[in-house]
Tab-separated table of C-alpha atoms in Angstrom:
chain	number	residue	atom	x	y	z
A	1253	MET	CA	77.742	60.678	122.734
A	1254	THR	CA	79.004	57.265	121.662
A	1255	ASP	CA	76.300	56.497	119.115
A	1256	LYS	CA	77.218	59.520	117.005
A	1257	LYS	CA	79.212	59.112	113.818
A	1258	ILE	CA	82.894	60.033	113.920
A	1259	MET	CA	83.427	62.627	111.163
A	1260	VAL	CA	87.100	63.283	111.656
A	1261	HIS	CA	89.609	60.836	113.036
A	1262	VAL	CA	93.167	62.086	113.373
A	1263	GLN	CA	95.898	59.897	114.728
A	1264	ASN	CA	99.508	60.774	115.512
A	1265	LEU	CA	99.522	63.582	112.972
A	1266	LYS	CA	102.904	65.209	112.429
A	1267	LYS	CA	103.764	68.150	110.226
A	1268	ASN	CA	107.237	69.547	109.651
A	1269	PHE	CA	108.207	72.583	107.649
A	1270	GLY	CA	111.792	71.693	106.827
A	1271	LYS	CA	113.412	71.248	110.226
A	1272	LEU	CA	110.649	73.047	112.090
A	1273	GLU	CA	108.187	70.681	113.765
A	1274	VAL	CA	104.860	72.471	113.822
A	1275	LEU	CA	102.602	69.563	114.751
A	1276	LYS	CA	104.354	67.027	116.904
A	1277	ASP	CA	101.863	64.308	117.771
A	1278	PHE	CA	98.295	65.264	117.275
A	1279	SER	CA	95.323	62.938	117.745
A	1280	ILE	CA	91.674	63.886	117.894
A	1281	ASP	CA	88.245	62.521	117.053
A	1282	ILE	CA	85.470	64.877	116.015
A	1283	GLU	CA	81.854	63.753	115.909
A	1284	GLU	CA	79.199	64.667	113.412
A	1285	GLY	CA	77.578	67.969	114.359
A	1286	GLU	CA	80.278	68.834	116.852
A	1287	VAL	CA	81.726	72.348	117.022
A	1288	VAL	CA	85.373	72.231	117.998
A	1289	VAL	CA	87.212	75.470	118.676
A	1290	LEU	CA	91.000	75.470	118.643
A	1291	LEU	CA	92.615	78.006	120.918
A	1292	GLY	CA	96.254	78.699	121.520
A	1293	PRO	CA	99.057	81.189	121.027
A	1294	SER	CA	100.251	81.907	117.485
A	1295	GLY	CA	102.662	79.307	116.236
A	1296	SER	CA	101.014	76.590	118.274
A	1297	GLY	CA	99.972	74.695	115.135
A	1298	LYS	CA	96.238	75.441	115.087
A	1299	SER	CA	96.057	76.671	111.515
A	1300	THR	CA	98.477	74.018	110.324
A	1301	PHE	CA	96.248	71.332	111.804
A	1302	LEU	CA	93.226	72.838	110.090
A	1303	ARG	CA	95.053	73.003	106.759
A	1304	CYS	CA	96.150	69.391	107.126
A	1305	LEU	CA	92.523	68.301	107.363
A	1306	ASN	CA	91.909	69.185	103.709
A	1307	GLN	CA	95.529	68.614	102.753
A	1308	LEU	CA	96.339	72.183	101.830
A	1309	GLU	CA	99.336	71.159	103.916
A	1310	VAL	CA	100.462	67.614	103.269
A	1311	ALA	CA	100.923	65.757	106.536
A	1312	THR	CA	104.441	64.550	107.280
A	1313	ALA	CA	103.218	61.498	109.205
A	1314	GLY	CA	100.077	60.142	110.781
A	1315	THR	CA	96.574	59.334	109.629
A	1316	ILE	CA	93.580	61.548	108.920
A	1317	ILE	CA	90.277	59.858	108.184
A	1318	ILE	CA	87.373	62.059	107.197
A	1319	ASP	CA	83.932	60.551	106.822
A	1320	GLY	CA	85.497	57.119	106.458
A	1321	LYS	CA	88.012	58.129	103.802
A	1322	ASP	CA	91.749	58.160	104.371
A	1323	VAL	CA	92.892	61.646	103.391
A	1324	THR	CA	96.570	60.931	103.925
A	1325	ASN	CA	96.557	57.987	101.519
A	1326	LYS	CA	98.214	59.001	98.261
A	1327	HIS	CA	95.672	57.052	96.212
A	1328	THR	CA	92.701	58.930	97.611
A	1329	ASP	CA	91.196	61.477	95.225
A	1330	ILE	CA	91.768	64.543	97.353
A	1331	ASN	CA	89.625	66.772	95.120
A	1332	LYS	CA	86.638	64.544	95.777
A	1333	ILE	CA	87.161	64.772	99.531
A	1334	ARG	CA	87.635	68.530	99.436
A	1335	GLU	CA	84.200	68.871	97.871
A	1336	ASN	CA	82.819	67.821	101.241
A	1337	ILE	CA	85.058	70.040	103.353
A	1338	GLY	CA	84.270	73.731	103.240
A	1339	MET	CA	87.007	76.144	104.227
A	1340	VAL	CA	86.834	79.784	105.235
A	1341	PHE	CA	90.058	81.765	105.262
A	1342	GLN	CA	91.327	84.662	107.315
A	1343	HIS	CA	91.743	86.802	104.206
A	1344	PHE	CA	88.478	85.634	102.576
A	1345	ASN	CA	90.179	84.722	99.283
A	1346	LEU	CA	87.184	85.595	97.173
A	1347	PHE	CA	87.911	85.559	93.450
A	1348	PRO	CA	88.208	89.274	92.595
A	1349	HIS	CA	87.505	88.819	88.869
A	1350	LYS	CA	84.122	87.255	89.534
A	1351	THR	CA	80.934	88.663	91.012
A	1352	VAL	CA	79.579	87.451	94.322
A	1353	ILE	CA	77.165	84.995	92.733
A	1354	GLU	CA	79.803	83.815	90.239
A	1355	ASN	CA	82.158	83.138	93.147
A	1356	ILE	CA	79.541	80.869	94.639
A	1357	MET	CA	78.508	79.168	91.395
A	1358	LEU	CA	82.010	78.455	90.107
A	1359	ALA	CA	82.844	75.183	91.847
A	1360	PRO	CA	79.409	73.475	91.780
A	1361	VAL	CA	79.040	74.225	88.067
A	1362	GLU	CA	82.617	73.376	87.077
A	1363	LEU	CA	82.469	70.107	88.964
A	1364	LYS	CA	79.133	69.349	87.273
A	1365	LEU	CA	77.317	68.918	90.571
A	1366	MET	CA	74.678	71.420	89.527
A	1367	THR	CA	73.477	73.110	86.382
A	1368	LYS	CA	73.958	76.869	86.139
A	1369	GLU	CA	70.324	77.480	87.065
A	1370	GLU	CA	70.483	75.164	90.066
A	1371	ALA	CA	73.728	76.728	91.245
A	1372	ARG	CA	72.325	80.228	90.880
A	1373	LYS	CA	69.204	79.297	92.806
A	1374	LYS	CA	71.211	77.608	95.539
A	1375	GLY	CA	73.622	80.545	95.577
A	1376	MET	CA	70.828	83.055	96.026
A	1377	GLU	CA	69.359	80.999	98.875
A	1378	LEU	CA	72.712	80.904	100.597
A	1379	LEU	CA	73.260	84.620	100.069
A	1380	LYS	CA	69.891	85.263	101.651
A	1381	ARG	CA	70.900	83.077	104.544
A	1382	VAL	CA	74.042	85.150	105.169
A	1383	GLY	CA	72.181	88.391	104.466
A	1384	MET	CA	74.028	89.197	101.244
A	1385	ASP	CA	71.393	88.548	98.574
A	1386	THR	CA	71.239	92.213	97.570
A	1387	LYS	CA	74.932	92.121	96.605
A	1388	ALA	CA	74.808	89.098	94.315
A	1389	ASP	CA	76.057	91.024	91.293
A	1390	ALA	CA	78.648	93.127	93.114
A	1391	TYR	CA	82.363	92.449	92.828
A	1392	PRO	CA	84.305	91.513	95.965
A	1393	SER	CA	86.212	94.814	95.859
A	1394	GLN	CA	82.918	96.632	96.446
A	1395	LEU	CA	82.246	94.792	99.729
A	1396	SER	CA	83.363	95.408	103.309
A	1397	GLY	CA	85.454	92.807	105.095
A	1398	GLY	CA	82.516	91.390	106.998
A	1399	GLN	CA	80.463	91.162	103.821
A	1400	LYS	CA	83.331	89.423	102.013
A	1401	GLN	CA	83.619	86.859	104.756
A	1402	ARG	CA	79.886	86.152	104.714
A	1403	VAL	CA	80.088	85.597	100.953
A	1404	ALA	CA	83.072	83.313	101.499
A	1405	ILE	CA	81.012	81.260	103.933
A	1406	ALA	CA	78.179	81.045	101.398
A	1407	ARG	CA	80.681	79.970	98.731
A	1408	ALA	CA	81.918	77.134	100.920
A	1409	LEU	CA	78.364	76.088	101.780
A	1410	ALA	CA	77.385	75.900	98.102
A	1411	MET	CA	79.229	72.595	97.875
A	1412	ASN	CA	76.975	71.093	100.581
A	1413	PRO	CA	79.956	70.234	102.774
A	1414	ASP	CA	79.754	67.839	105.710
A	1415	ILE	CA	82.391	69.777	107.595
A	1416	MET	CA	83.328	73.440	107.700
A	1417	LEU	CA	86.806	74.621	108.593
A	1418	PHE	CA	87.280	78.203	109.759
A	1419	ASP	CA	90.819	79.575	109.810
A	1420	GLU	CA	90.702	82.720	111.946
A	1421	PRO	CA	87.636	83.994	110.077
A	1422	THR	CA	87.383	87.255	111.998
A	1423	SER	CA	91.050	88.138	112.516
A	1424	ALA	CA	91.300	90.385	109.464
A	1425	LEU	CA	88.052	92.234	110.181
A	1426	ASP	CA	87.411	95.635	111.677
A	1427	PRO	CA	85.971	95.153	115.173
A	1428	GLU	CA	82.498	96.326	114.244
A	1429	MET	CA	82.255	93.655	111.544
A	1430	VAL	CA	83.210	90.690	113.677
A	1431	GLY	CA	79.678	90.287	115.032
A	1432	GLU	CA	77.960	89.801	111.683
A	1433	VAL	CA	80.316	86.959	110.741
A	1434	LEU	CA	80.059	85.277	114.133
A	1435	THR	CA	76.267	85.446	113.907
A	1436	VAL	CA	76.341	83.504	110.636
A	1437	MET	CA	78.687	80.962	112.182
A	1438	LYS	CA	76.456	80.557	115.227
A	1439	GLU	CA	73.468	79.849	112.990
A	1440	LEU	CA	75.482	77.246	111.130
A	1441	ALA	CA	76.422	75.578	114.391
A	1442	ARG	CA	72.803	75.602	115.512
A	1443	ASP	CA	71.784	73.909	112.259
A	1444	GLY	CA	74.050	71.010	113.127
A	1445	MET	CA	77.085	71.635	110.912
A	1446	THR	CA	80.285	69.930	111.978
A	1447	MET	CA	82.710	72.783	112.485
A	1448	VAL	CA	86.386	73.146	113.316
A	1449	VAL	CA	87.204	76.735	114.142
A	1450	VAL	CA	90.519	78.411	114.778
A	1451	THR	CA	89.805	81.728	116.444
A	1452	HIS	CA	90.810	84.203	119.093
A	1453	GLU	CA	87.195	85.052	119.890
A	1454	ILE	CA	86.913	83.592	123.383
A	1455	GLY	CA	83.314	84.788	123.650
A	1456	PHE	CA	82.368	82.851	120.539
A	1457	ALA	CA	84.150	79.770	121.839
A	1458	ARG	CA	82.361	79.988	125.165
A	1459	GLU	CA	78.971	80.380	123.553
A	1460	VAL	CA	79.127	78.038	120.580
A	1461	ALA	CA	81.795	75.402	121.091
A	1462	ASP	CA	80.908	71.885	122.151
A	1463	ARG	CA	84.551	71.365	122.881
A	1464	ILE	CA	87.554	73.625	123.173
A	1465	VAL	CA	90.992	72.313	122.338
A	1466	PHE	CA	93.861	74.311	123.751
A	1467	MET	CA	97.094	73.890	121.807
A	1468	ASP	CA	100.647	74.949	122.412
A	1469	GLY	CA	103.916	74.005	120.746
A	1470	GLY	CA	102.349	71.484	118.377
A	1471	TYR	CA	100.561	69.477	121.075
A	1472	ILE	CA	97.105	69.464	122.623
A	1473	VAL	CA	97.612	70.836	126.109
A	1474	GLU	CA	94.081	70.198	127.293
A	1475	GLN	CA	90.584	69.906	125.939
A	1476	GLY	CA	87.074	69.907	127.284
A	1477	SER	CA	83.831	71.843	127.410
A	1478	PRO	CA	84.003	75.664	127.374
A	1479	GLU	CA	83.106	75.598	131.050
A	1480	GLU	CA	86.081	73.348	131.825
A	1481	ILE	CA	88.639	75.118	129.683
A	1482	ILE	CA	87.692	78.766	130.023
A	1483	ASN	CA	86.345	78.863	133.547
A	1484	HIS	CA	88.344	76.083	135.175
A	1485	PRO	CA	91.541	75.490	133.211
A	1486	LYS	CA	93.925	73.030	134.829
A	1487	GLU	CA	97.147	73.423	132.893
A	1488	PRO	CA	99.380	76.386	133.749
A	1489	ARG	CA	99.906	77.176	130.039
A	1490	THR	CA	96.160	77.419	129.464
A	1491	ILE	CA	95.743	79.634	132.518
A	1492	ASP	CA	98.597	81.842	131.339
A	1493	PHE	CA	97.114	82.173	127.835
A	1494	LEU	CA	93.608	82.940	129.066
A	1495	ASN	CA	94.944	85.561	131.468
A	1496	LYS	CA	96.522	87.321	128.539
A	1497	VAL	CA	93.540	87.283	126.200
A	1498	LEU	CA	90.613	87.760	128.570
B	1491	MET	CA	114.319	111.124	49.563
B	1492	ILE	CA	111.098	111.714	47.619
B	1493	GLN	CA	112.681	109.839	44.772
B	1494	ILE	CA	113.377	106.795	46.938
B	1495	ILE	CA	109.838	106.820	48.251
B	1496	GLU	CA	108.464	107.142	44.729
B	1497	THR	CA	110.540	104.301	43.383
B	1498	TYR	CA	110.480	101.890	46.284
B	1499	HIS	CA	107.309	102.585	48.269
B	1500	SER	CA	105.500	99.384	47.323
B	1501	MET	CA	108.597	97.314	48.099
B	1502	LEU	CA	109.056	99.102	51.405
B	1503	ILE	CA	105.439	98.570	52.395
B	1504	GLY	CA	105.703	94.922	51.321
B	1505	ALA	CA	108.830	94.501	53.429
B	1506	LEU	CA	107.096	96.106	56.403
B	1507	GLY	CA	104.285	93.606	55.871
B	1508	LYS	CA	106.860	90.785	55.964
B	1509	THR	CA	108.255	92.229	59.174
B	1510	LEU	CA	104.801	92.267	60.719
B	1511	LEU	CA	104.060	88.756	59.452
B	1512	LEU	CA	107.262	87.460	61.020
B	1513	THR	CA	106.497	89.316	64.248
B	1514	LEU	CA	102.962	88.026	64.548
B	1515	THR	CA	103.683	84.384	63.732
B	1516	SER	CA	106.655	84.396	66.107
B	1517	LEU	CA	104.582	85.979	68.837
B	1518	PHE	CA	101.862	83.404	68.383
B	1519	PHE	CA	104.283	80.546	68.912
B	1520	ALA	CA	106.143	82.478	71.607
B	1521	MET	CA	102.926	82.748	73.613
B	1522	ILE	CA	102.469	78.993	73.445
B	1523	ILE	CA	106.108	78.296	74.289
B	1524	GLY	CA	105.999	80.879	77.062
B	1525	MET	CA	102.849	79.428	78.576
B	1526	ILE	CA	104.221	75.881	78.527
B	1527	PHE	CA	107.532	76.768	80.159
B	1528	ALA	CA	105.934	79.164	82.646
B	1529	LEU	CA	103.567	76.421	83.810
B	1530	MET	CA	106.534	74.070	84.084
B	1531	ASN	CA	108.320	76.624	86.222
B	1532	VAL	CA	105.502	77.330	88.667
B	1533	GLY	CA	104.439	73.702	89.109
B	1534	ARG	CA	105.631	71.434	91.892
B	1535	SER	CA	107.460	68.901	89.753
B	1536	ARG	CA	111.229	69.254	90.152
B	1537	VAL	CA	111.842	67.723	86.741
B	1538	PHE	CA	109.585	70.242	84.999
B	1539	ASN	CA	111.049	73.118	87.053
B	1540	CYS	CA	114.461	72.052	85.863
B	1541	ILE	CA	113.452	71.783	82.186
B	1542	GLY	CA	111.816	75.201	82.378
B	1543	THR	CA	114.821	76.843	83.967
B	1544	VAL	CA	117.281	75.261	81.538
B	1545	TYR	CA	115.246	76.401	78.544
B	1546	VAL	CA	114.898	79.972	79.735
B	1547	ASP	CA	118.558	80.249	80.751
B	1548	ALA	CA	119.823	78.623	77.566
B	1549	VAL	CA	117.810	80.764	75.174
B	1550	ARG	CA	118.373	83.992	77.056
B	1551	GLY	CA	122.060	83.184	77.232
B	1552	VAL	CA	122.454	83.031	73.447
B	1553	PRO	CA	122.351	86.141	71.245
B	1554	LEU	CA	119.445	86.057	68.817
B	1555	ILE	CA	121.772	86.336	65.831
B	1556	VAL	CA	123.649	83.201	66.927
B	1557	LEU	CA	120.384	81.375	67.485
B	1558	ALA	CA	119.223	82.379	64.011
B	1559	TYR	CA	122.468	81.167	62.383
B	1560	PHE	CA	122.258	77.953	64.358
B	1561	ILE	CA	118.734	77.222	63.188
B	1562	TYR	CA	119.136	78.415	59.600
B	1563	PHE	CA	122.559	76.943	58.848
B	1564	GLY	CA	123.399	74.633	61.725
B	1565	MET	CA	120.264	72.564	62.026
B	1566	PRO	CA	119.881	71.589	58.343
B	1567	ALA	CA	123.565	70.659	58.298
B	1568	GLY	CA	123.070	68.499	61.373
B	1569	ILE	CA	120.012	66.822	59.928
B	1570	LYS	CA	121.804	66.201	56.660
B	1571	ALA	CA	124.656	64.597	58.619
B	1572	MET	CA	122.112	62.227	60.110
B	1573	GLY	CA	121.329	61.006	56.615
B	1574	VAL	CA	118.226	62.996	55.694
B	1575	GLN	CA	118.616	64.484	52.249
B	1576	ASP	CA	117.030	67.694	51.075
B	1577	PHE	CA	116.164	69.148	54.444
B	1578	ARG	CA	115.891	72.884	54.126
B	1579	LEU	CA	114.347	75.636	56.163
B	1580	SER	CA	113.162	78.789	54.456
B	1581	ALA	CA	114.372	82.061	55.931
B	1582	LEU	CA	110.837	82.705	57.154
B	1583	GLN	CA	110.625	79.317	58.877
B	1584	ALA	CA	114.043	79.612	60.487
B	1585	GLY	CA	113.389	83.210	61.427
B	1586	THR	CA	110.055	82.349	63.010
B	1587	ILE	CA	111.589	79.497	64.989
B	1588	ALA	CA	114.486	81.618	66.229
B	1589	LEU	CA	112.296	84.562	67.200
B	1590	ALA	CA	109.617	82.370	68.763
B	1591	MET	CA	112.207	80.527	70.848
B	1592	ASN	CA	113.844	83.766	71.924
B	1593	CYS	CA	110.645	85.641	72.647
B	1594	GLY	CA	109.133	82.520	74.219
B	1595	ALA	CA	111.839	82.458	76.874
B	1596	TYR	CA	111.131	86.062	77.859
B	1597	MET	CA	107.412	85.419	77.653
B	1598	ALA	CA	107.817	82.446	80.004
B	1599	GLU	CA	109.401	84.753	82.565
B	1600	ILE	CA	106.639	87.336	82.154
B	1601	ILE	CA	103.917	84.723	82.555
B	1602	ARG	CA	105.703	83.091	85.497
B	1603	ALA	CA	105.982	86.435	87.272
B	1604	GLY	CA	102.330	87.141	86.497
B	1605	ILE	CA	101.179	83.838	87.968
B	1606	GLN	CA	103.333	84.322	91.038
B	1607	SER	CA	101.948	87.819	91.561
B	1608	VAL	CA	98.520	86.305	92.248
B	1609	ASP	CA	97.956	85.784	95.966
B	1610	LYS	CA	98.526	82.164	97.003
B	1611	GLY	CA	95.209	82.235	98.831
B	1612	GLN	CA	93.431	82.259	95.468
B	1613	MET	CA	94.803	78.857	94.517
B	1614	GLU	CA	94.134	77.551	98.032
B	1615	ALA	CA	90.539	78.768	98.049
B	1616	SER	CA	89.922	77.200	94.668
B	1617	ARG	CA	91.540	73.911	95.665
B	1618	SER	CA	89.602	73.857	98.937
B	1619	LEU	CA	86.391	73.846	96.901
B	1620	GLY	CA	87.496	70.642	95.207
B	1621	LEU	CA	88.674	72.125	91.904
B	1622	SER	CA	91.755	70.485	90.436
B	1623	TYR	CA	95.094	72.278	90.033
B	1624	ALA	CA	94.549	72.659	86.290
B	1625	LYS	CA	91.035	74.051	86.671
B	1626	SER	CA	92.122	76.393	89.461
B	1627	MET	CA	94.948	77.658	87.287
B	1628	ARG	CA	92.711	78.192	84.266
B	1629	LEU	CA	89.642	79.619	85.994
B	1630	VAL	CA	91.061	81.466	88.973
B	1631	VAL	CA	94.777	82.205	88.755
B	1632	LEU	CA	95.439	82.864	85.063
B	1633	PRO	CA	92.583	85.333	84.501
B	1634	GLN	CA	94.000	87.442	87.319
B	1635	ALA	CA	97.604	86.960	86.223
B	1636	ILE	CA	96.904	88.082	82.666
B	1637	ARG	CA	95.819	91.532	83.824
B	1638	THR	CA	99.162	92.194	85.448
B	1639	MET	CA	101.023	90.669	82.511
B	1640	ILE	CA	99.505	92.712	79.700
B	1641	PRO	CA	101.856	95.733	79.863
B	1642	SER	CA	104.944	93.491	79.901
B	1643	ILE	CA	103.567	91.363	77.090
B	1644	ILE	CA	102.989	94.394	74.872
B	1645	ASN	CA	106.458	95.597	75.707
B	1646	GLN	CA	107.797	92.205	74.631
B	1647	PHE	CA	105.789	92.499	71.387
B	1648	ILE	CA	107.634	95.720	70.643
B	1649	ILE	CA	111.017	94.194	71.414
B	1650	THR	CA	110.246	91.240	69.151
B	1651	LEU	CA	109.147	93.543	66.363
B	1652	LYS	CA	112.491	95.311	66.538
B	1653	ASP	CA	114.353	92.026	66.798
B	1654	THR	CA	113.001	90.953	63.413
B	1655	SER	CA	115.595	93.314	61.925
B	1656	ILE	CA	118.300	90.976	63.190
B	1657	LEU	CA	116.908	88.290	60.916
B	1658	SER	CA	118.010	90.294	57.885
B	1659	VAL	CA	121.280	88.364	58.357
B	1660	ILE	CA	119.668	85.144	57.147
B	1661	GLY	CA	118.273	86.894	54.114
B	1662	PHE	CA	114.621	87.177	55.034
B	1663	PRO	CA	113.266	90.083	52.963
B	1664	GLU	CA	111.929	92.095	55.873
B	1665	LEU	CA	112.212	95.851	56.269
B	1666	THR	CA	115.857	96.111	57.318
B	1667	ASN	CA	116.955	93.776	54.561
B	1668	MET	CA	115.016	95.881	52.092
B	1669	GLY	CA	116.816	98.938	53.461
B	1670	LYS	CA	120.139	97.263	52.759
B	1671	ASN	CA	119.129	96.505	49.176
B	1672	ILE	CA	117.814	99.973	48.482
B	1673	SER	CA	120.819	101.763	49.934
B	1674	GLY	CA	123.055	99.390	47.977
B	1675	ASN	CA	121.239	100.183	44.727
B	1676	THR	CA	120.848	103.918	45.181
B	1677	PHE	CA	123.961	104.749	47.254
B	1678	LYS	CA	121.663	107.013	49.304
B	1679	SER	CA	122.253	105.582	52.783
B	1680	LEU	CA	121.149	108.617	54.740
B	1681	GLU	CA	117.743	108.876	53.112
B	1682	THR	CA	117.126	105.133	52.973
B	1683	TRP	CA	117.888	104.446	56.623
B	1684	ALA	CA	115.947	107.510	57.717
B	1685	ILE	CA	112.905	106.209	55.870
B	1686	VAL	CA	113.322	102.689	57.267
B	1687	GLY	CA	113.801	104.072	60.773
B	1688	ILE	CA	110.697	106.228	60.545
B	1689	MET	CA	108.648	103.273	59.309
B	1690	TYR	CA	109.664	101.208	62.328
B	1691	MET	CA	109.016	104.151	64.577
B	1692	ILE	CA	105.478	104.757	63.324
B	1693	VAL	CA	104.466	101.163	63.963
B	1694	ILE	CA	106.145	100.946	67.355
B	1695	VAL	CA	104.953	104.301	68.671
B	1696	THR	CA	101.421	103.374	67.650
B	1697	LEU	CA	101.779	100.081	69.487
B	1698	SER	CA	103.095	101.758	72.644
B	1699	LYS	CA	100.231	104.232	72.600
B	1700	VAL	CA	97.755	101.384	72.377
B	1701	ALA	CA	99.609	99.659	75.213
B	1702	LYS	CA	99.377	102.776	77.384
B	1703	ARG	CA	95.694	103.007	76.745
B	1704	ILE	CA	95.052	99.359	77.628
B	1705	GLU	CA	97.186	99.748	80.736
B	1706	ARG	CA	95.226	102.784	81.836
B	1707	SER	CA	91.834	101.201	81.259
B	1708	LEU	CA	92.957	98.132	83.211
B	1709	SER	CA	94.082	100.131	86.218
B	1710	ARG	CA	90.881	102.157	86.125
B	1711	ASP	CA	88.429	99.312	86.670
B	1712	ARG	CA	90.496	97.681	89.326
């Protein structure tokens, strides 16, 4: 465990929205290749933490170091760091005016990381990987929710990120489409991607997570392996939450 | 009526052309002004927000006719007082500035509303991929915003076209001014103003029909 590289180092992170303290004192280290699942009731600060990692929410206080770079430092080029952090959203956020393949090609081409041909080739490979290569020229409005989310994952992967953030990726899906998205995520985890996942899918957490972090009220209540947290939780708040969702 | 048309048709058509020229040049600059102030308004900078708001409020708070007088008579007088001799604005220049400023303020509001109608997640998704704010705005947000803005923009075109008539007060020889001259020469007010009114109507109704068609084709492929 100790010889692995630390990908994400978060220390004493605080985030306030006006007077509301959403993250109160949050510290965590995430290793390369680790899959961390954040569980907790709504309003516990899970999504806010995730959005702080790529500074979609600017941290109020504390330090976030990703792959050796200080994200919270004002002089850091945040766009450069975001290139290495993929994010998947609850509501997919595909670009509706662009086709599936254009969605994927946009950032790599605009940021001059790839030529159009390279980006298209890479995009098609990724679409094949998520089982969406037949829909490359479709528009997002022609896809089902599960299909949209798989495209969104491919879009994030096109940047060759070191870390993938998932913000409730299956919460907006019809139940029968949850499986297809989770399958893609499981494959990613198996391939060694560092992943931070906010989800309510306890089954996924149990199966895929290296570590589960249970949050409530802006703090980490407890963390540990799925076995420890789901089968043998110690804290009363964790037990209470799991009783409600299981 | 026939007699007026026979005598004055080329002048009337010429004046309509002037009206359209004034409309189009003003609209061109209004689009630029509108875009600049809209971007100021939606950005995060407090200073820019403030400048944007002040501009829109100030221009919308002043009647166009006052703005036109201010620019045509007031500004050259002010510049002369500062010691610059021979500063003059033609009626076309002053008219274009006044209309562009006026229309630009409304355009800024239309564009601002259009940008804000785009789901915030679009900007976030684009930023999360490492694209800058400017690139995200240009490649992701604006193309979507423009679709929702088009009907309002065409509507504003029509309003601006009608507002050119106000600029007859600074002597620009557009259609309304021509109407004044003709009715003054012929003493046939009824016929003259009917003709002028119909000319405006033909252009504007055509424009609205085109607008409807664009609107319908946009909502179809959505």
